[in-house]
Amino acid sequence: MKPLTRKQVADAAQVTIEAVRFYEKEVLIAEPPRTEAGYRQYPADTVKRLRFIKRAQSLGFSLPEIRELLALRVDPETTAADIRHRAQQKIQEIEQKIQALHSMKLALERITETCHGSGLASECPILDALDQEANKGEPKP
Amino acid sequence: MKPLTRKQVADAAQVTIEAVRFYEKEVLIAEPPRTEAGYRQYPADTVKRLRFIKRAQSLGFSLPEIRELLALRVDPETTAADIRHRAQQKIQEIEQKIQALHSMKLALERITETCHGSGLASECPILDALDQEANKGEPKP
DNA sequence: GTTGACCCTGTATTATACTACAGGGTTTAG
DNA sequence: CTAAACCCTGTAGTATAATACAGGGTCAAC
């Protein structure tokens, strides 16, 4: 497969050409090989990596967190047990996010139902949606 | 119930006292009534609102988006149909986030399994996890 | 009645994550 | 062979979401 130019990876991943350089500086993508003239030559899967970064950001992960996620792979620098441990921690974080999003979705569904029916309630069920303390062990029907 | 001071709501919601003022300026919380001396007096549910803001942020919502979420309630300014419509859009966004987090969790689970067993693989399954294009209709076992 | 912990306002500074030049080199299509 | 469209580096500027004062007022407890 032919290597891609910076514009090509940027367009394919729906990020700007400048963002690509920025992510390289932030060590979120590897420094690619260069041509004689110094042009970057990206392997095709850099596009995946860039898309992953964007999506993970929209899920509330910061760049340092995303760097950690991308580092979760077995390599000579880290032991398998270490990776497994870190991955399990991330899984927990993710489960908490999923849980919170589910509560939020439920609250919004209650809103659409309220608005569908008689339509004159004005409390704010969404407020309780993500309330960690309040939600302990009493998920409302 | 007694109203709370700024420090009290801030502590209860685990945000800084300055953040409370900031959210007021950004119209994410209402301007509370004041004492004679000009001290803010917060109703208890401001704590919930602040916690909602923090949690929603960690799920990747920006302050303008959170403002929109908090505005999803029936009141004289908006029609029920309008609210229902906007709530349904938000539900879709949320479902997409949940979907993405599920893929990510699955990828991490694959990593822990890989590391648990023979432990010498070094591909990066997480990269494919959030790849919208690649994941169309072919969820891997 | 003064000390410490809190309150007020306004403004300045910071961190994160980009985005936008400036000033120059390269490559490809016509 | 030249013009458009890309590439390079470095540095400066922006938006968002806070955080940190400065300079002063209030209140409750000792």
Short mmCIF file of C-alpha atoms (C1' of nucleotides) in Angstrom, two decimals:
data_model
loop_
_atom_site.label_atom_id
_atom_site.label_comp_id
_atom_site.label_asym_id
_atom_site.label_seq_id
_atom_site.Cartn_x
_atom_site.Cartn_y
_atom_site.Cartn_z
CA MET A 1 0.00 0.00 0.00
CA LYS A 2 1.14 3.48 -0.79
CA PRO A 3 1.96 5.79 2.09
CA LEU A 4 -0.26 8.82 2.57
CA THR A 5 0.66 12.49 2.73
CA ARG A 6 -0.35 14.63 5.64
CA LYS A 7 -3.28 16.12 3.77
CA GLN A 8 -4.43 12.67 2.77
CA VAL A 9 -4.52 11.26 6.31
CA ALA A 10 -6.05 14.47 7.58
CA ASP A 11 -8.86 14.40 5.03
CA ALA A 12 -9.49 10.69 5.51
CA ALA A 13 -9.73 11.09 9.28
CA GLN A 14 -11.68 14.35 9.13
CA VAL A 15 -9.14 16.38 11.03
CA THR A 16 -7.09 19.37 9.90
CA ILE A 17 -3.62 19.06 8.53
CA GLU A 18 -2.35 21.13 11.46
CA ALA A 19 -4.02 18.84 13.97
CA VAL A 20 -2.02 15.94 12.56
CA ARG A 21 1.21 17.74 13.27
CA PHE A 22 -0.10 18.68 16.70
CA TYR A 23 -0.89 15.05 17.56
CA GLU A 24 2.55 14.03 16.41
CA LYS A 25 4.10 16.61 18.75
CA GLU A 26 1.87 15.30 21.54
CA VAL A 27 3.03 11.75 20.82
CA LEU A 28 -0.45 10.49 20.01
CA ILE A 29 0.68 9.32 16.62
CA ALA A 30 4.17 8.10 15.78
CA GLU A 31 6.65 10.15 13.80
CA PRO A 32 6.26 8.76 10.31
CA PRO A 33 9.15 8.05 7.94
CA ARG A 34 10.06 10.86 5.56
CA THR A 35 10.85 11.15 1.88
CA GLU A 36 14.21 12.51 0.73
CA ALA A 37 12.68 15.95 0.68
CA GLY A 38 11.47 15.58 4.27
CA TYR A 39 7.81 14.91 3.51
CA ARG A 40 5.96 12.74 6.01
CA GLN A 41 4.78 9.38 4.72
CA TYR A 42 1.93 7.92 6.75
CA PRO A 43 0.96 4.27 6.85
CA ALA A 44 -2.74 3.72 6.19
CA ASP A 45 -3.66 2.84 9.77
CA THR A 46 -2.73 6.30 10.98
CA VAL A 47 -6.19 7.22 9.74
CA LYS A 48 -7.74 4.76 12.21
CA ARG A 49 -5.62 6.16 14.97
CA LEU A 50 -6.70 9.72 14.23
CA ARG A 51 -10.34 8.70 14.12
CA PHE A 52 -9.92 6.90 17.42
CA ILE A 53 -8.50 10.05 18.96
CA LYS A 54 -11.44 12.16 17.79
CA ARG A 55 -14.04 9.67 18.94
CA ALA A 56 -12.42 9.14 22.31
CA GLN A 57 -12.33 12.89 22.82
CA SER A 58 -16.05 13.10 22.20
CA LEU A 59 -16.46 10.52 24.96
CA GLY A 60 -14.75 12.78 27.43
CA PHE A 61 -11.21 11.43 27.34
CA SER A 62 -8.39 13.96 27.46
CA LEU A 63 -5.34 13.65 25.23
CA PRO A 64 -3.22 12.19 28.06
CA GLU A 65 -5.95 9.61 28.72
CA ILE A 66 -6.13 8.76 25.05
CA ARG A 67 -2.38 8.33 25.00
CA GLU A 68 -2.77 5.81 27.80
CA LEU A 69 -5.53 3.96 25.97
CA LEU A 70 -3.41 3.73 22.85
CA ALA A 71 -0.50 2.43 24.91
CA LEU A 72 -2.52 -0.57 26.10
CA ARG A 73 -0.82 -3.23 24.09
CA VAL A 74 1.78 -5.82 24.80
CA ASP A 75 5.28 -4.74 23.91
CA PRO A 76 8.80 -5.24 25.21
CA GLU A 77 8.54 -2.25 27.56
CA THR A 78 5.62 -3.48 29.63
CA THR A 79 4.62 -6.74 31.20
CA ALA A 80 1.41 -8.49 30.24
CA ALA A 81 0.20 -8.33 33.84
CA ASP A 82 0.70 -4.60 33.92
CA ILE A 83 -1.27 -4.09 30.74
CA ARG A 84 -4.03 -6.33 31.98
CA HIS A 85 -4.23 -4.34 35.17
CA ARG A 86 -4.43 -0.99 33.42
CA ALA A 87 -6.95 -2.27 30.91
CA GLN A 88 -9.18 -3.45 33.72
CA GLN A 89 -9.09 -0.02 35.30
CA LYS A 90 -10.06 1.58 32.00
CA ILE A 91 -12.88 -0.92 31.61
CA GLN A 92 -14.27 0.22 34.94
CA GLU A 93 -14.10 3.87 33.96
CA ILE A 94 -15.88 3.05 30.74
CA GLU A 95 -18.58 1.10 32.54
CA GLN A 96 -19.21 4.10 34.75
CA LYS A 97 -19.57 6.32 31.72
CA ILE A 98 -21.95 3.86 30.09
CA GLN A 99 -23.98 3.71 33.29
CA ALA A 100 -24.20 7.50 33.46
CA LEU A 101 -25.24 7.74 29.82
CA HIS A 102 -27.93 5.14 30.40
CA SER A 103 -29.36 7.17 33.28
CA MET A 104 -29.29 10.24 31.13
CA LYS A 105 -31.03 8.48 28.28
CA LEU A 106 -33.70 7.22 30.65
CA ALA A 107 -34.29 10.71 31.97
CA LEU A 108 -34.67 12.03 28.44
CA GLU A 109 -37.08 9.24 27.59
CA ARG A 110 -39.15 10.22 30.57
CA ILE A 111 -39.17 13.75 29.21
CA THR A 112 -40.39 12.68 25.79
CA GLU A 113 -43.13 10.63 27.43
CA THR A 114 -44.18 13.51 29.62
CA CYS A 115 -44.30 15.79 26.62
CA HIS A 116 -46.13 13.23 24.56
CA GLY A 117 -48.98 12.78 27.04
CA SER A 118 -50.86 15.49 28.85
CA GLY A 119 -47.75 17.64 28.62
CA LEU A 120 -47.83 19.96 31.56
CA ALA A 121 -45.21 18.66 33.97
CA SER A 122 -42.33 20.97 34.63
CA GLU A 123 -39.98 19.20 36.98
CA CYS A 124 -36.55 18.35 35.72
CA PRO A 125 -35.92 14.61 35.82
CA ILE A 126 -32.61 15.06 34.07
CA LEU A 127 -31.16 16.57 37.20
CA ASP A 128 -31.42 13.32 39.09
CA ALA A 129 -30.16 11.35 36.11
CA LEU A 130 -26.49 11.54 36.87
CA ASP A 131 -26.69 12.04 40.57
CA GLN A 132 -24.27 9.46 41.87
CA GLU A 133 -25.11 9.91 45.53
CA ALA A 134 -28.86 9.94 45.04
CA ASN A 135 -28.89 6.98 42.68
CA LYS A 136 -27.23 4.51 44.99
CA GLY A 137 -29.24 1.31 44.88
CA GLU A 138 -32.56 2.94 44.08
CA PRO A 139 -33.00 3.04 40.32
CA LYS A 140 -36.37 4.61 39.72
CA PRO A 141 -38.92 2.77 37.53
CA MET B 1 -34.72 23.90 54.24
CA LYS B 2 -31.99 26.42 54.84
CA PRO B 3 -30.34 27.98 51.84
CA LEU B 4 -26.68 27.21 51.26
CA THR B 5 -23.75 29.58 50.91
CA ARG B 6 -21.48 29.45 47.91
CA LYS B 7 -18.84 27.50 49.77
CA GLN B 8 -21.44 25.03 50.95
CA VAL B 9 -22.82 24.22 47.48
CA ALA B 10 -19.31 24.13 46.10
CA ASP B 11 -18.10 21.64 48.70
CA ALA B 12 -21.22 19.51 48.42
CA ALA B 13 -20.89 19.31 44.64
CA GLN B 14 -17.12 18.92 44.67
CA VAL B 15 -16.40 21.99 42.62
CA THR B 16 -14.52 25.14 43.55
CA ILE B 17 -16.21 28.21 44.86
CA GLU B 18 -14.94 30.10 41.82
CA ALA B 19 -16.42 27.53 39.48
CA VAL B 20 -19.83 28.19 40.97
CA ARG B 21 -19.58 31.86 40.09
CA PHE B 22 -18.29 30.92 36.66
CA TYR B 23 -21.28 28.65 35.99
CA GLU B 24 -23.60 31.39 37.11
CA LYS B 25 -21.99 33.78 34.61
CA GLU B 26 -22.35 31.10 31.93
CA VAL B 27 -26.03 30.70 32.78
CA LEU B 28 -25.70 27.04 33.73
CA ILE B 29 -27.13 27.73 37.16
CA ALA B 30 -29.66 30.42 37.98
CA GLU B 31 -28.76 33.58 39.81
CA PRO B 32 -29.74 32.81 43.38
CA PRO B 33 -31.49 35.24 45.73
CA ARG B 34 -29.25 37.36 47.95
CA THR B 35 -29.19 38.33 51.59
CA GLU B 36 -29.31 41.99 52.58
CA ALA B 37 -25.54 42.06 52.51
CA GLY B 38 -25.49 40.63 48.99
CA TYR B 39 -24.55 37.06 49.88
CA ARG B 40 -25.84 34.38 47.51
CA GLN B 41 -28.37 31.93 48.96
CA TYR B 42 -28.56 28.68 47.07
CA PRO B 43 -31.46 26.26 47.16
CA ALA B 44 -30.39 22.70 47.93
CA ASP B 45 -30.94 21.36 44.41
CA THR B 46 -28.23 23.60 43.02
CA VAL B 47 -25.90 20.88 44.29
CA LYS B 48 -27.56 18.35 41.96
CA ARG B 49 -27.29 20.76 39.10
CA LEU B 50 -23.58 21.29 39.70
CA ARG B 51 -22.98 17.56 39.93
CA PHE B 52 -24.90 17.06 36.71
CA ILE B 53 -22.68 19.61 34.98
CA LYS B 54 -19.49 17.86 36.13
CA ARG B 55 -20.70 14.42 35.18
CA ALA B 56 -21.97 15.53 31.79
CA GLN B 57 -18.62 17.15 31.10
CA SER B 58 -16.84 13.90 31.80
CA LEU B 59 -19.09 12.32 29.18
CA GLY B 60 -17.83 14.72 26.56
CA PHE B 61 -20.55 17.36 26.62
CA SER B 62 -19.45 20.98 26.31
CA LEU B 63 -20.94 23.71 28.48
CA PRO B 64 -23.25 24.90 25.67
CA GLU B 65 -24.46 21.33 25.19
CA ILE B 66 -25.04 20.95 28.92
CA ARG B 67 -27.01 24.18 28.89
CA GLU B 68 -29.20 22.65 26.22
CA LEU B 69 -29.67 19.46 28.21
CA LEU B 70 -30.68 21.41 31.27
CA ALA B 71 -33.13 23.40 29.21
CA LEU B 72 -35.03 20.28 28.19
CA ARG B 73 -38.10 20.81 30.28
CA VAL B 74 -41.56 22.07 29.62
CA ASP B 75 -42.01 25.73 30.39
CA PRO B 76 -43.98 28.66 29.00
CA GLU B 77 -41.23 29.55 26.53
CA THR B 78 -41.20 26.28 24.62
CA THR B 79 -43.78 23.93 23.22
CA ALA B 80 -43.99 20.34 24.32
CA ALA B 81 -43.46 19.15 20.75
CA ASP B 82 -40.28 21.19 20.48
CA ILE B 83 -38.90 19.74 23.69
CA ARG B 84 -39.79 16.23 22.62
CA HIS B 85 -38.00 16.76 19.34
CA ARG B 86 -34.83 18.05 20.94
CA ALA B 87 -34.86 15.34 23.59
CA GLN B 88 -35.06 12.70 20.88
CA GLN B 89 -32.04 14.15 19.14
CA LYS B 90 -30.08 14.08 22.38
CA ILE B 91 -31.15 10.49 22.96
CA GLN B 92 -29.64 9.57 19.62
CA GLU B 93 -26.36 11.29 20.43
CA ILE B 94 -26.28 9.47 23.73
CA GLU B 95 -26.96 6.12 22.11
CA GLN B 96 -24.03 6.71 19.79
CA LYS B 97 -21.78 7.43 22.72
CA ILE B 98 -22.95 4.32 24.51
CA GLN B 99 -22.32 2.27 21.39
CA ALA B 100 -18.81 3.67 21.06
CA LEU B 101 -18.04 3.00 24.71
CA HIS B 102 -19.28 -0.57 24.33
CA SER B 103 -16.92 -1.15 21.41
CA MET B 104 -14.11 0.30 23.42
CA LYS B 105 -14.89 -1.90 26.38
CA LEU B 106 -14.98 -4.94 24.15
CA ALA B 107 -11.60 -4.07 22.71
CA LEU B 108 -10.15 -3.69 26.19
CA GLU B 109 -11.64 -7.01 27.22
CA ARG B 110 -9.95 -8.63 24.27
CA ILE B 111 -6.70 -7.12 25.48
CA THR B 112 -7.08 -8.50 28.98
CA GLU B 113 -7.83 -11.93 27.51
CA THR B 114 -4.84 -11.76 25.23
CA CYS B 115 -2.64 -10.78 28.14
CA HIS B 116 -4.16 -13.44 30.33
CA GLY B 117 -3.40 -16.32 27.98
CA SER B 118 -0.21 -16.99 26.08
CA GLY B 119 0.44 -13.26 26.14
CA LEU B 120 2.50 -12.50 23.10
CA ALA B 121 0.18 -10.76 20.69
CA SER B 122 1.01 -7.19 19.86
CA GLU B 123 -1.62 -5.88 17.52
CA CYS B 124 -3.80 -3.06 18.70
CA PRO B 125 -7.46 -4.09 18.76
CA ILE B 126 -8.41 -0.82 20.38
CA LEU B 127 -7.73 1.01 17.16
CA ASP B 128 -10.62 -0.69 15.42
CA ALA B 129 -12.86 -0.23 18.42
CA LEU B 130 -14.24 3.15 17.54
CA ASP B 131 -13.81 2.99 13.82
CA GLN B 132 -17.21 4.00 12.56
CA GLU B 133 -16.54 3.24 8.92
CA ALA B 134 -14.90 -0.12 9.55
CA ASN B 135 -17.50 -1.27 12.05
CA LYS B 136 -20.52 -0.97 9.80
CA GLY B 137 -22.56 -4.13 10.18
CA GLU B 138 -19.68 -6.42 11.00
CA PRO B 139 -19.28 -6.61 14.75
CA LYS B 140 -16.40 -8.97 15.39
CA PRO B 141 -16.86 -11.93 17.76
"C1'" DG C 1 -13.99 44.65 69.46
"C1'" DT C 2 -10.89 42.03 66.93
"C1'" DT C 3 -9.60 37.75 64.53
"C1'" DG C 4 -10.57 34.25 61.16
"C1'" DA C 5 -13.43 32.39 57.96
"C1'" DC C 6 -16.21 33.48 54.87
"C1'" DC C 7 -18.58 36.79 51.27
"C1'" DC C 8 -18.44 40.38 47.27
"C1'" DT C 9 -16.64 42.34 42.52
"C1'" DG C 10 -13.59 42.74 38.82
"C1'" DT C 11 -9.78 41.48 36.32
"C1'" DA C 12 -5.75 38.66 35.13
"C1'" DT C 13 -3.68 34.39 34.42
"C1'" DT C 14 -3.56 29.42 33.25
"C1'" DA C 15 -4.16 24.72 30.86
"C1'" DT C 16 -5.81 22.25 27.09
"C1'" DA C 17 -6.44 21.66 22.46
"C1'" DC C 18 -6.10 23.37 18.75
"C1'" DT C 19 -5.70 27.03 14.50
"C1'" DA C 20 -3.36 30.41 11.81
"C1'" DC C 21 0.21 32.56 9.89
"C1'" DA C 22 5.02 33.62 7.91
"C1'" DG C 23 8.57 32.40 5.10
"C1'" DG C 24 10.31 29.07 2.45
"C1'" DG C 25 10.92 24.38 -0.38
"C1'" DT C 26 8.86 20.52 -3.65
"C1'" DT C 27 6.03 18.22 -6.98
"C1'" DT C 28 2.96 17.65 -10.63
"C1'" DA C 29 -0.06 19.14 -14.36
"C1'" DG C 30 -0.36 21.84 -18.33
"C1'" DC D 1 9.10 26.26 -17.07
"C1'" DT D 2 5.81 28.06 -14.29
"C1'" DA D 3 1.74 28.06 -11.39
"C1'" DA D 4 -1.11 25.65 -8.21
"C1'" DA D 5 -1.20 22.77 -4.74
"C1'" DC D 6 0.96 20.75 -1.69
"C1'" DC D 7 5.04 20.12 1.89
"C1'" DC D 8 8.30 21.94 5.75
"C1'" DT D 9 9.47 24.61 10.34
"C1'" DG D 10 8.66 27.76 13.89
"C1'" DT D 11 5.96 30.74 16.37
"C1'" DA D 12 1.82 33.34 17.49
"C1'" DG D 13 -2.94 33.56 18.35
"C1'" DT D 14 -7.62 31.61 19.72
"C1'" DA D 15 -11.55 29.24 22.32
"C1'" DT D 16 -13.02 26.87 26.23
"C1'" DA D 17 -13.14 26.16 30.91
"C1'" DA D 18 -11.63 27.31 34.48
"C1'" DT D 19 -8.37 29.34 38.49
"C1'" DA D 20 -6.12 33.02 40.95
"C1'" DC D 21 -5.62 37.19 42.81
"C1'" DA D 22 -6.57 42.11 44.63
"C1'" DG D 23 -9.03 44.96 47.41
"C1'" DG D 24 -12.65 45.27 50.20
"C1'" DG D 25 -17.07 43.99 53.14
"C1'" DT D 26 -19.63 40.70 56.70
"C1'" DC D 27 -20.41 37.72 60.52
"C1'" DA D 28 -19.90 34.60 64.49
"C1'" DA D 29 -17.12 33.41 68.22
"C1'" DC D 30 -14.10 34.43 71.60
#
